[in-house]
XYZ file of N, CA and C in Angstrom:
849
model
N 2.882 3.608 -0.335
C 2.429 4.451 0.775
C 1.903 5.782 0.211
N 0.671 6.123 0.656
C 0.099 7.379 0.252
C 0.704 8.495 1.106
N 1.224 9.546 0.519
C 1.784 10.625 1.335
C 0.694 11.511 1.933
N 1.018 12.112 3.060
C 0.118 13.119 3.636
C 0.532 14.504 3.166
N 1.801 14.679 2.846
C 2.355 15.940 2.366
C 3.209 15.692 1.152
N 3.083 16.534 0.112
C 4.028 16.585 -0.976
C 4.676 17.936 -0.942
N 6.003 17.936 -0.792
C 6.765 19.205 -0.769
C 7.490 19.348 -2.086
N 7.261 20.480 -2.776
C 7.872 20.672 -4.075
C 8.590 21.981 -4.187
N 9.787 21.937 -4.697
C 10.478 23.136 -5.157
C 9.682 23.776 -6.278
N 9.958 25.006 -6.590
C 9.222 25.719 -7.662
C 10.048 25.880 -8.935
N 11.020 26.779 -8.946
C 11.769 27.056 -10.155
C 12.613 25.875 -10.579
N 12.438 25.472 -11.836
C 13.160 24.323 -12.339
C 12.523 23.021 -11.968
N 11.421 23.041 -11.194
C 10.791 21.807 -10.712
C 9.293 21.844 -11.031
N 8.475 22.479 -10.178
C 7.052 22.531 -10.431
C 6.705 23.490 -11.547
N 7.419 24.610 -11.639
C 7.111 25.613 -12.652
C 7.699 25.222 -14.005
N 6.970 25.518 -15.059
C 7.448 25.261 -16.421
C 8.632 26.193 -16.722
N 9.401 25.938 -17.785
C 10.537 26.790 -18.100
C 10.226 28.275 -18.205
N 8.991 28.637 -18.582
C 8.634 30.031 -18.660
C 8.123 30.604 -17.344
N 8.183 29.810 -16.283
C 7.770 30.241 -14.968
C 6.297 30.090 -14.675
N 5.544 29.483 -15.582
C 4.101 29.291 -15.406
C 3.810 27.952 -14.726
N 2.565 27.811 -14.278
C 2.061 26.567 -13.776
C 1.222 25.952 -14.912
N 1.645 24.819 -15.414
C 0.989 24.220 -16.593
C -0.431 23.777 -16.249
N -1.329 23.698 -17.236
C -2.684 23.213 -16.982
C -2.724 21.867 -16.291
N -1.841 20.961 -16.711
C -1.844 19.631 -16.072
C -1.446 19.738 -14.605
N -0.483 20.595 -14.297
C -0.056 20.749 -12.893
C -1.150 21.423 -12.096
N -1.871 22.391 -12.677
C -3.017 23.017 -11.991
C -4.031 21.926 -11.622
N -4.344 21.046 -12.533
C -5.312 19.968 -12.283
C -4.797 19.007 -11.228
N -3.502 18.714 -11.263
C -2.932 17.782 -10.297
C -2.912 18.376 -8.895
N -2.636 19.667 -8.773
C -2.705 20.359 -7.482
C -4.134 20.294 -6.926
N -5.122 20.538 -7.793
C -6.520 20.450 -7.352
C -6.885 19.051 -6.936
N -6.364 18.036 -7.648
C -6.660 16.643 -7.285
C -6.095 16.315 -5.902
N -4.905 16.803 -5.598
C -4.347 16.584 -4.279
C -5.203 17.281 -3.190
N -5.626 18.474 -3.476
C -6.512 19.164 -2.534
C -7.782 18.363 -2.271
N -8.383 17.845 -3.304
C -9.603 17.062 -3.180
C -9.358 15.764 -2.401
N -8.153 15.183 -2.574
C -7.852 13.895 -1.956
C -7.302 14.047 -0.537
N -7.134 15.285 -0.081
C -6.633 15.502 1.277
C -5.119 15.460 1.404
N -4.400 15.549 0.300
C -2.949 15.586 0.333
C -2.491 17.050 0.346
N -1.740 17.439 1.347
C -1.287 18.818 1.475
C -0.071 19.020 0.589
N -0.106 20.050 -0.260
C 1.060 20.408 -1.098
C 1.695 21.652 -0.532
N 2.978 21.553 -0.264
C 3.734 22.680 0.308
C 4.819 23.090 -0.735
N 4.822 24.367 -1.078
C 5.899 24.883 -1.925
C 7.110 25.168 -1.026
N 8.246 24.622 -1.424
C 9.471 24.821 -0.644
C 10.512 25.409 -1.611
N 10.851 26.672 -1.410
C 11.497 27.425 -2.466
C 12.564 28.360 -1.942
N 13.508 28.690 -2.833
C 14.458 29.767 -2.515
C 13.860 31.120 -2.698
N 12.697 31.208 -3.339
C 12.046 32.515 -3.574
C 11.690 33.237 -2.280
N 11.736 34.552 -2.299
C 11.134 35.289 -1.183
C 9.621 35.256 -1.313
N 8.923 35.525 -0.236
C 7.466 35.399 -0.274
C 6.803 36.402 -1.218
N 7.514 37.497 -1.487
C 6.903 38.512 -2.382
C 6.742 37.981 -3.811
N 7.382 36.865 -4.131
C 7.259 36.289 -5.479
C 6.136 35.246 -5.578
N 5.310 35.104 -4.568
C 4.360 33.983 -4.543
C 2.916 34.387 -4.816
N 2.643 35.672 -5.033
C 1.295 36.122 -5.153
C 0.502 35.382 -6.222
N 1.096 35.173 -7.404
C 0.364 34.562 -8.490
C 0.152 33.057 -8.287
N 0.788 32.504 -7.249
C 0.639 31.052 -7.012
C -0.429 30.731 -5.964
N -1.002 31.723 -5.330
C -1.937 31.470 -4.250
C -3.101 30.595 -4.672
N -3.647 30.819 -5.866
C -4.807 30.053 -6.294
C -4.505 28.571 -6.429
N -3.245 28.225 -6.641
C -2.885 26.836 -6.875
C -2.694 26.036 -5.609
N -2.761 26.663 -4.446
C -2.842 25.914 -3.203
C -4.125 26.277 -2.499
N -5.167 26.432 -3.334
C -6.527 26.732 -2.846
C -6.588 28.034 -2.054
N -5.592 28.901 -2.222
C -5.616 30.179 -1.568
C -5.345 30.185 -0.097
N -5.084 28.976 0.456
C -4.907 28.953 1.924
C -3.682 28.138 2.356
N -2.887 27.684 1.416
C -1.749 26.848 1.763
C -0.586 27.626 2.313
N 0.455 26.903 2.721
C 1.664 27.546 3.203
C 2.804 27.231 2.241
N 3.794 28.100 2.274
C 5.021 27.869 1.543
C 6.197 28.099 2.467
N 7.253 27.362 2.238
C 8.504 27.592 2.958
C 9.415 28.309 1.992
N 9.810 29.510 2.335
C 10.511 30.405 1.424
C 11.928 30.674 1.869
N 12.704 31.331 1.006
C 14.061 31.759 1.336
C 14.923 30.600 1.823
N 14.791 29.439 1.153
C 15.572 28.262 1.540
C 15.372 27.844 2.968
N 14.164 28.045 3.479
C 13.859 27.635 4.843
C 13.841 28.792 5.822
N 14.140 29.987 5.351
C 14.204 31.136 6.245
C 12.860 31.629 6.735
N 11.761 31.292 6.043
C 10.433 31.747 6.480
C 9.379 30.756 6.090
N 8.286 30.778 6.857
C 7.080 30.036 6.533
C 5.995 31.077 6.293
N 5.314 30.942 5.129
C 4.438 32.005 4.651
C 3.038 31.453 4.384
N 2.044 32.219 4.807
C 0.658 31.950 4.418
C 0.516 32.488 2.985
N 0.366 31.575 2.013
C 0.393 32.012 0.617
C -0.767 32.914 0.272
N -1.967 32.532 0.723
C -3.142 33.306 0.368
C -3.116 34.726 0.912
N -2.658 34.859 2.156
C -2.638 36.178 2.814
C -1.340 36.916 2.573
N -0.329 36.247 1.939
C 0.973 36.846 1.739
C 1.530 37.354 3.076
N 1.468 36.526 4.068
C 1.864 36.908 5.430
C 2.911 35.933 5.948
N 4.005 36.484 6.483
C 5.067 35.648 7.064
C 4.618 35.168 8.436
N 4.575 33.850 8.581
C 4.147 33.240 9.872
C 5.322 33.004 10.797
N 6.470 32.644 10.195
C 7.669 32.376 10.994
C 8.875 32.884 10.232
N 9.913 33.259 10.931
C 11.159 33.604 10.247
C 12.323 33.139 11.103
N 13.357 32.691 10.420
C 14.571 32.187 11.065
C 15.762 32.742 10.279
N 16.239 33.878 10.733
C 17.247 34.561 9.934
C 18.450 35.002 10.715
N 19.187 35.922 10.123
C 20.429 36.440 10.720
C 20.219 37.860 11.214
N 20.717 38.149 12.415
C 20.602 39.522 12.888
C 21.671 40.396 12.203
N 21.625 41.691 12.471
C 22.514 42.630 11.799
C 24.000 42.319 12.098
N 24.295 41.940 13.309
C 25.672 41.636 13.670
C 26.227 40.449 12.864
N 25.411 39.420 12.681
C 25.856 38.262 11.903
C 26.003 38.645 10.430
N 25.051 39.419 9.900
C 25.171 39.848 8.502
C 26.475 40.641 8.294
N 26.768 41.517 9.245
C 27.993 42.307 9.126
C 29.244 41.427 9.200
N 29.194 40.392 10.045
C 30.347 39.490 10.156
C 30.536 38.667 8.899
N 29.427 38.178 8.304
C 29.487 37.449 7.068
C 30.035 38.324 5.947
N 29.504 39.547 5.855
C 29.957 40.463 4.810
C 31.430 40.745 4.935
N 31.917 40.903 6.162
C 33.341 41.187 6.374
C 34.212 40.025 5.885
N 33.785 38.823 6.143
C 34.592 37.679 5.693
C 34.571 37.560 4.160
N 33.459 37.849 3.547
C 33.397 37.812 2.078
C 34.301 38.885 1.471
N 34.303 40.069 2.086
C 35.147 41.145 1.573
C 36.637 40.838 1.794
N 36.926 40.084 2.852
C 38.334 39.684 3.062
C 38.853 38.854 1.892
N 37.982 38.082 1.272
C 38.396 37.195 0.166
C 38.306 37.912 -1.169
N 37.198 38.637 -1.425
C 36.964 39.210 -2.752
C 37.033 40.723 -2.821
N 37.211 41.365 -1.665
C 37.366 42.813 -1.643
C 36.203 43.511 -2.317
N 36.482 44.530 -3.167
C 35.406 45.305 -3.780
C 34.651 44.557 -4.864
N 35.068 43.331 -5.167
C 34.442 42.584 -6.226
C 33.222 41.789 -5.760
N 32.940 41.753 -4.458
C 31.766 41.075 -3.957
C 30.648 42.076 -3.735
N 29.437 41.683 -4.132
C 28.259 42.577 -4.041
C 27.131 41.793 -3.389
N 26.473 42.424 -2.444
C 25.498 41.716 -1.593
C 24.104 42.342 -1.658
N 23.108 41.504 -1.442
C 21.741 41.961 -1.297
C 21.114 41.130 -0.198
N 19.989 41.613 0.319
C 19.339 40.902 1.455
C 17.827 40.834 1.221
N 17.278 39.658 1.577
C 15.816 39.478 1.585
C 15.403 39.350 3.054
N 14.340 40.090 3.379
C 13.785 40.015 4.723
C 12.257 39.903 4.612
N 11.607 39.714 5.743
C 10.131 39.649 5.731
C 9.539 40.927 5.216
N 10.257 42.070 5.345
C 9.718 43.360 4.917
C 10.067 43.680 3.496
N 11.073 43.000 2.898
C 11.398 43.320 1.512
C 12.846 43.114 1.160
N 13.285 43.801 0.125
C 14.576 43.610 -0.478
C 15.456 44.856 -0.276
N 16.742 44.655 -0.063
C 17.688 45.750 0.011
C 18.994 45.268 -0.612
N 19.846 46.192 -1.062
C 21.011 45.777 -1.797
C 22.112 46.827 -1.779
N 23.328 46.377 -2.065
C 24.439 47.289 -2.288
C 24.327 47.865 -3.683
N 24.941 49.001 -3.914
C 24.850 49.655 -5.219
C 25.364 48.760 -6.362
N 26.354 47.928 -6.100
C 26.962 47.126 -7.146
C 26.243 45.809 -7.430
N 25.208 45.513 -6.669
C 24.530 44.235 -6.856
C 23.575 44.319 -8.049
N 23.685 43.344 -8.949
C 22.798 43.292 -10.124
C 22.035 41.992 -10.111
N 20.876 42.043 -10.777
C 20.032 40.840 -10.825
C 19.193 40.877 -12.083
N 18.941 39.691 -12.643
C 18.065 39.598 -13.795
C 16.592 39.714 -13.443
N 16.304 39.640 -12.140
C 14.946 39.765 -11.676
C 14.602 41.241 -11.382
N 13.386 41.589 -11.610
C 12.944 42.958 -11.325
C 12.963 43.164 -9.822
N 13.540 44.270 -9.398
C 13.624 44.592 -7.983
C 12.566 45.579 -7.583
N 11.987 45.419 -6.423
C 10.877 46.292 -5.983
C 11.264 47.778 -6.023
N 10.379 48.535 -6.562
C 10.619 49.977 -6.620
C 10.772 50.544 -5.229
N 11.769 51.382 -5.054
C 11.988 52.016 -3.762
C 12.816 51.169 -2.797
N 13.324 50.015 -3.258
C 14.151 49.196 -2.379
C 15.406 49.961 -1.958
N 15.725 49.946 -0.667
C 16.897 50.719 -0.210
C 18.203 50.154 -0.727
N 19.114 51.046 -1.060
C 20.443 50.663 -1.521
C 21.495 51.505 -0.782
N 22.649 50.910 -0.628
C 23.756 51.639 0.032
C 25.074 51.041 -0.410
N 26.163 51.653 -0.011
C 27.493 51.130 -0.366
C 27.729 49.775 0.282
N 27.208 49.586 1.493
C 27.375 48.346 2.215
C 26.040 47.865 2.740
N 25.822 46.545 2.642
C 24.510 45.972 3.002
C 24.178 46.241 4.454
N 25.205 46.345 5.302
C 24.966 46.589 6.721
C 24.150 47.874 6.964
N 24.249 48.815 6.037
C 23.568 50.097 6.197
C 22.072 50.017 5.945
N 21.626 48.994 5.210
C 20.213 48.916 4.819
C 19.532 47.603 5.187
N 20.283 46.662 5.754
C 19.668 45.382 6.118
C 18.682 45.584 7.256
N 17.574 44.801 7.212
C 16.608 44.831 8.304
C 17.144 44.142 9.548
N 16.357 44.209 10.616
C 16.796 43.594 11.868
C 17.024 42.082 11.695
N 16.249 41.449 10.828
C 16.424 40.022 10.537
C 16.535 39.817 9.042
N 17.623 39.256 8.575
C 17.820 38.925 7.152
C 17.568 37.437 6.973
N 16.622 37.126 6.116
C 16.283 35.729 5.847
C 17.319 35.081 4.945
N 17.786 35.845 3.978
C 18.727 35.309 2.987
C 19.611 36.429 2.481
N 20.920 36.190 2.499
C 21.872 37.158 1.945
C 22.282 36.619 0.565
N 22.185 37.455 -0.459
C 22.527 37.074 -1.822
C 23.899 37.604 -2.160
N 24.716 36.760 -2.852
C 26.102 37.104 -3.086
C 26.443 36.964 -4.571
N 27.019 38.000 -5.139
C 27.593 37.939 -6.490
C 29.031 38.428 -6.447
N 29.871 37.847 -7.263
C 31.266 38.219 -7.369
C 31.596 38.490 -8.808
N 32.220 39.631 -9.106
C 32.465 39.999 -10.507
C 33.904 39.839 -10.951
N 34.732 39.210 -10.107
C 36.110 38.971 -10.509
C 36.647 37.776 -9.705
N 37.658 37.088 -10.248
C 38.288 35.944 -9.576
C 37.238 34.905 -9.133
N 36.302 34.645 -10.025
C 35.261 33.655 -9.687
C 35.901 32.281 -9.615
N 35.576 31.483 -8.619
C 36.172 30.134 -8.506
C 35.801 29.258 -9.675
N 36.703 28.319 -9.989
C 36.386 27.343 -11.026
C 35.348 26.362 -10.497
N 34.702 25.664 -11.429
C 33.742 24.641 -10.998
C 32.315 25.064 -11.027
N 32.004 26.216 -11.647
C 30.625 26.636 -11.759
C 29.970 26.879 -10.418
N 28.625 26.705 -10.334
C 27.908 26.980 -9.097
C 28.411 26.157 -7.927
N 28.794 24.900 -8.138
C 29.270 24.044 -7.052
C 30.579 24.616 -6.451
N 31.502 25.010 -7.340
C 32.756 25.573 -6.872
C 32.544 26.909 -6.166
N 31.607 27.689 -6.677
C 31.279 28.984 -6.070
C 30.743 28.807 -4.666
N 29.826 27.871 -4.487
C 29.261 27.631 -3.169
C 30.323 27.145 -2.183
N 31.205 26.270 -2.666
C 32.268 25.772 -1.790
C 33.196 26.887 -1.352
N 33.535 27.783 -2.284
C 34.396 28.925 -1.926
C 33.710 29.858 -0.935
N 32.421 30.112 -1.147
C 31.673 30.940 -0.202
C 31.630 30.322 1.181
N 31.340 29.039 1.234
C 31.250 28.365 2.543
C 32.610 28.423 3.249
N 33.676 28.205 2.497
C 35.019 28.321 3.122
C 35.239 29.703 3.701
N 34.730 30.722 2.971
C 34.946 32.105 3.428
C 34.152 32.421 4.699
N 32.913 31.975 4.778
C 32.074 32.367 5.915
C 32.207 31.382 7.087
N 32.736 30.188 6.829
C 32.901 29.201 7.911
C 31.632 28.873 8.602
N 31.638 28.824 9.925
C 30.454 28.397 10.695
C 29.495 29.550 10.966
N 29.756 30.729 10.419
C 28.863 31.857 10.638
C 27.517 31.697 9.954
N 27.482 30.899 8.845
C 26.269 30.818 8.060
C 26.278 29.562 7.214
N 25.135 29.252 6.609
C 25.005 28.122 5.714
C 24.836 28.654 4.301
N 25.668 28.142 3.372
C 25.653 28.606 1.963
C 25.061 27.551 1.042
N 24.248 27.996 0.117
C 23.670 27.094 -0.888
C 23.481 27.881 -2.183
N 22.931 27.183 -3.187
C 22.528 27.859 -4.409
C 21.334 27.138 -4.970
N 20.460 27.889 -5.603
C 19.270 27.296 -6.221
C 19.421 27.173 -7.728
N 20.646 27.465 -8.238
C 20.882 27.327 -9.684
C 21.702 26.059 -9.907
N 21.595 25.521 -11.118
C 22.334 24.295 -11.450
C 22.770 24.353 -12.902
N 23.797 23.593 -13.232
C 24.264 23.564 -14.608
C 25.512 24.375 -14.808
N 26.380 23.911 -15.718
C 27.695 24.553 -15.904
C 27.569 25.987 -16.376
N 26.529 26.312 -17.141
C 26.387 27.637 -17.654
C 25.503 28.550 -16.803
N 25.177 28.106 -15.585
C 24.234 28.859 -14.782
C 24.860 30.129 -14.231
N 24.031 31.106 -14.011
C 24.450 32.356 -13.381
C 24.901 32.061 -11.960
N 26.016 32.614 -11.514
C 26.531 32.357 -10.193
C 25.883 33.256 -9.174
N 25.153 32.656 -8.242
C 24.490 33.397 -7.177
C 24.562 32.581 -5.915
N 25.256 33.089 -4.922
C 25.283 32.426 -3.622
C 24.138 32.887 -2.755
N 23.628 31.957 -1.947
C 22.503 32.243 -1.076
C 22.904 31.832 0.344
N 22.951 32.794 1.230
C 23.508 32.598 2.582
C 22.390 32.722 3.602
N 22.267 31.708 4.444
C 21.230 31.658 5.500
C 21.911 31.502 6.853
N 21.132 31.638 7.891
C 21.635 31.405 9.244
C 22.102 29.966 9.393
N 22.990 29.671 10.303
C 23.506 28.317 10.477
C 22.343 27.319 10.722
N 22.363 26.220 10.044
C 21.345 25.195 10.261
C 20.021 25.444 9.558
N 19.886 26.557 8.881
C 18.626 26.870 8.192
C 18.714 26.274 6.766
N 17.860 25.319 6.510
C 17.736 24.673 5.210
C 16.273 24.420 4.914
N 15.985 24.070 3.684
C 14.630 23.654 3.355
C 14.198 22.461 4.219
N 15.135 21.527 4.397
C 14.801 20.307 5.168
C 14.462 20.615 6.614
N 15.268 21.451 7.265
C 15.056 21.733 8.668
C 13.709 22.384 8.917
N 13.354 23.350 8.085
C 12.069 24.042 8.271
C 10.915 23.140 7.907
N 11.030 22.363 6.834
C 9.975 21.450 6.455
C 9.774 20.391 7.549
N 10.821 19.863 8.100
C 10.720 18.864 9.172
C 9.994 19.441 10.386
N 10.357 20.668 10.774
C 9.744 21.297 11.930
C 8.245 21.563 11.676
N 7.941 22.102 10.473
C 6.527 22.378 10.154
C 5.716 21.098 10.060
N 6.251 20.073 9.435
C 5.542 18.798 9.304
C 5.253 18.189 10.665
N 6.222 18.266 11.577
C 6.031 17.694 12.907
C 4.867 18.389 13.644
N 4.733 19.683 13.429
C 3.628 20.380 14.087
C 2.278 19.971 13.510
N 2.300 19.441 12.274
C 1.060 18.921 11.705
C 0.830 17.463 12.077
N 1.739 16.907 12.842
C 1.648 15.495 13.211
C 2.040 14.559 12.108
N 2.885 15.020 11.183
C 3.301 14.225 10.032
C 4.786 13.904 10.153
N 5.113 12.609 10.032
C 6.490 12.169 10.091
C 7.112 12.186 8.691
N 8.426 12.111 8.631
C 9.153 12.115 7.354
C 8.662 11.022 6.429
N 8.333 9.844 6.981
C 7.937 8.737 6.121
C 6.659 9.014 5.343
N 5.876 9.997 5.801
C 4.623 10.322 5.125
C 4.728 11.586 4.245
N 5.978 11.960 3.924
C 6.239 13.120 3.079
C 6.946 12.688 1.819
N 6.448 13.166 0.686
C 7.190 13.059 -0.576
C 7.767 14.422 -0.888
N 8.957 14.439 -1.505
C 9.601 15.692 -1.857
C 10.147 15.624 -3.275
N 10.090 16.769 -3.977
C 10.538 16.859 -5.363
C 11.440 18.095 -5.514
N 12.555 17.942 -6.239
C 13.434 19.068 -6.417
C 14.329 18.931 -7.633
N 15.225 19.925 -7.810
C 16.094 19.914 -8.977
C 17.520 20.399 -8.665
N 17.737 21.152 -7.604
C 19.019 21.826 -7.408
C 19.654 21.411 -6.095
N 20.959 21.700 -5.941
C 21.649 21.264 -4.727
C 21.026 21.736 -3.418
N 20.370 22.903 -3.430
C 19.751 23.346 -2.169
C 18.545 22.497 -1.795
N 18.094 21.621 -2.697
C 17.007 20.696 -2.385
C 17.478 19.387 -1.756
N 18.771 19.117 -1.803
C 19.278 17.826 -1.363
C 18.929 17.486 0.102
N 19.112 18.394 1.064
C 18.750 18.026 2.423
C 17.270 17.648 2.560
N 16.399 18.343 1.870
C 14.961 18.049 1.925
C 14.689 16.686 1.284
N 15.332 16.375 0.165
C 15.108 15.109 -0.508
C 15.612 13.961 0.307
N 16.703 14.141 0.993
C 17.262 13.069 1.844
C 16.411 12.838 3.073
N 15.735 13.890 3.563
C 14.908 13.777 4.759
C 13.576 13.098 4.461
N 13.000 13.362 3.329
C 11.636 12.895 3.050
C 11.553 11.369 2.921
N 10.364 10.848 3.171
C 10.138 9.406 3.060
C 10.338 8.891 1.666
N 9.977 9.672 0.676
C 10.211 9.305 -0.725
C 10.623 10.570 -1.488
N 11.619 10.429 -2.329
C 12.198 11.603 -3.003
C 12.185 11.430 -4.511
N 11.973 12.548 -5.205
C 11.900 12.570 -6.632
C 12.760 13.723 -7.184
N 13.362 13.524 -8.328
C 14.043 14.613 -9.068
C 13.429 14.714 -10.438
N 13.252 15.934 -10.928
C 12.870 16.095 -12.308
C 14.082 15.791 -13.205
N 13.824 15.384 -14.443
C 14.899 14.919 -15.330
C 15.923 16.004 -15.608
N 15.547 17.276 -15.481
C 16.479 18.379 -15.722
C 17.312 18.749 -14.505
N 17.210 17.948 -13.456
C 17.888 18.280 -12.192
C 19.399 18.145 -12.288
N 20.061 18.783 -11.328
C 21.530 18.674 -11.165
C 21.898 17.181 -11.034
N 23.026 16.762 -11.580
C 23.392 15.341 -11.477
C 23.451 14.798 -10.077
N 23.920 15.607 -9.110
C 23.929 15.154 -7.713
C 22.533 14.869 -7.203
N 21.581 15.681 -7.642
C 20.205 15.504 -7.193
C 19.612 14.217 -7.799
N 19.829 14.020 -9.102
C 19.324 12.823 -9.739
C 19.874 11.557 -9.098
N 21.147 11.630 -8.678
C 21.799 10.461 -8.088
C 21.309 10.178 -6.649
N 20.733 11.179 -6.012
C 20.405 11.041 -4.599
C 18.967 10.562 -4.329
N 18.098 10.605 -5.343
C 16.680 10.401 -5.099
C 16.216 8.954 -5.341
N 15.005 8.650 -4.905
C 14.413 7.355 -5.161
C 13.974 7.179 -6.601
N 13.548 8.271 -7.227
C 12.981 8.172 -8.568
C 13.180 9.458 -9.348
N 13.509 9.345 -10.616
C 13.569 10.498 -11.511
C 12.321 10.509 -12.385
N 11.653 11.665 -12.422
C 10.419 11.840 -13.195
C 10.717 12.749 -14.366
N 9.770 12.920 -15.293
C 10.021 13.804 -16.441
C 10.409 15.222 -16.005
N 10.970 15.971 -16.952
C 11.493 17.307 -16.634
C 10.372 18.285 -16.308
N 10.784 19.474 -15.878
C 9.765 20.500 -15.591
C 9.073 21.000 -16.843
N 9.693 20.755 -18.012
C 9.037 21.094 -19.268
C 8.018 20.046 -19.689
N 8.038 18.889 -18.990
C 7.155 17.783 -19.315
C 6.248 17.390 -18.134
N 5.974 18.385 -17.276
C 5.029 18.185 -16.169
C 5.455 17.085 -15.198
N 6.758 17.039 -14.909
C 7.242 16.004 -14.006
C 6.570 16.005 -12.651
N 6.389 17.192 -12.070
C 5.748 17.250 -10.731
C 4.299 16.815 -10.817
N 3.640 17.113 -11.927
C 2.240 16.657 -12.090
C 2.157 15.117 -12.000
N 3.145 14.424 -12.540
C 3.181 12.967 -12.421
C 3.175 12.535 -10.959
N 4.009 13.206 -10.150
C 4.097 12.901 -8.717
C 2.793 13.220 -8.014
N 2.230 14.385 -8.282
C 0.991 14.812 -7.621
C -0.182 13.893 -7.982
N -0.252 13.520 -9.251
C -1.340 12.623 -9.670
C -1.255 11.277 -8.976
N -0.036 10.766 -8.828
C 0.161 9.484 -8.120
C -0.216 9.628 -6.631
N 0.192 10.728 -6.034
C -0.127 10.960 -4.614
C -1.639 11.021 -4.417
N -2.329 11.752 -5.278
C -3.795 11.860 -5.136
C -4.456 10.545 -5.346
N -4.019 9.735 -6.318
C -4.634 8.437 -6.576
C -4.463 7.499 -5.392
N -3.257 7.484 -4.801
C -3.036 6.649 -3.628
C -3.871 7.085 -2.449
N -3.973 8.402 -2.266
C -4.790 8.913 -1.139
C -6.251 8.556 -1.325
N -6.750 8.626 -2.543
C -8.160 8.243 -2.803
C -8.363 6.755 -2.547
N -7.342 5.934 -2.875
C -7.442 4.515 -2.658
C -7.562 4.230 -1.143
N -6.715 4.919 -0.373
C -6.748 4.761 1.092
C -8.105 5.172 1.637
N -8.620 6.329 1.178
C -9.917 6.817 1.633
C -11.011 5.869 1.285
N -10.854 5.097 0.205
C -11.880 4.127 -0.189
C -11.741 2.785 0.457
N -10.762 2.692 1.397
C -10.609 1.434 2.133
C -9.521 0.533 1.603
N -8.764 1.030 0.574
C -7.681 0.226 0.029
C -6.462 0.300 0.926
N -5.412 -0.453 0.546
C -4.197 -0.468 1.363
C -3.485 0.866 1.350
N -2.951 1.236 2.481
C -2.190 2.493 2.599
C -0.806 2.317 2.002
């Protein structure tokens, strides 16, 4: 079956280990464009991290960002939709986290307008100059928070990222949905908290339906646990070889790693099938 949409995660999946788009992947993205296959980036990244990727979706594509919290026009760097948490919910989530970890939990927030953080929150990523900071995230969060970021500097749960996510979900209960976009035993622990029911899968399903595209006509590629709902929803699912073991076990097919242009393999196949259909071959 030729897909109408290919949905791909970015970090650890479509992007090379150095964060670049490889020449082969650039060519494969262009081939999909020419063949009429829509490529959608579905990522934990905020939209402010997508500027350099606009050219690779022909400057007019869309991306689903913040683990499903927003739909973004990549070329215009404009948020088209947002599904986040209001200030009261953010405050309630923060209170539950502090009940468990006290002063050892540090929070930051991503919104359509930008980034804000508590004084104790640290990140390996460069933070926008002038981003507001305060003792508590409630003091600087926007009216709608797309994703709340969580770090804990003491009494970290055993079990790496999986154990950390489970502990966070236990803490917040039904107030929010917790995931992580990191994988591997040595990975940096970062919890990512969204509004209840907000996942990559839910937003991709809603957006695809508005395009008149059913799940059976969507291929999806990922590497981390936050990709699992999307991979289970799509008509055909792929994991790169460097993916989390749970992800590799859940998909229809494992392709080469992100260091070996695994997503390019998927995109090239999608474009070839679409060209065959356009030429009168079997769908």
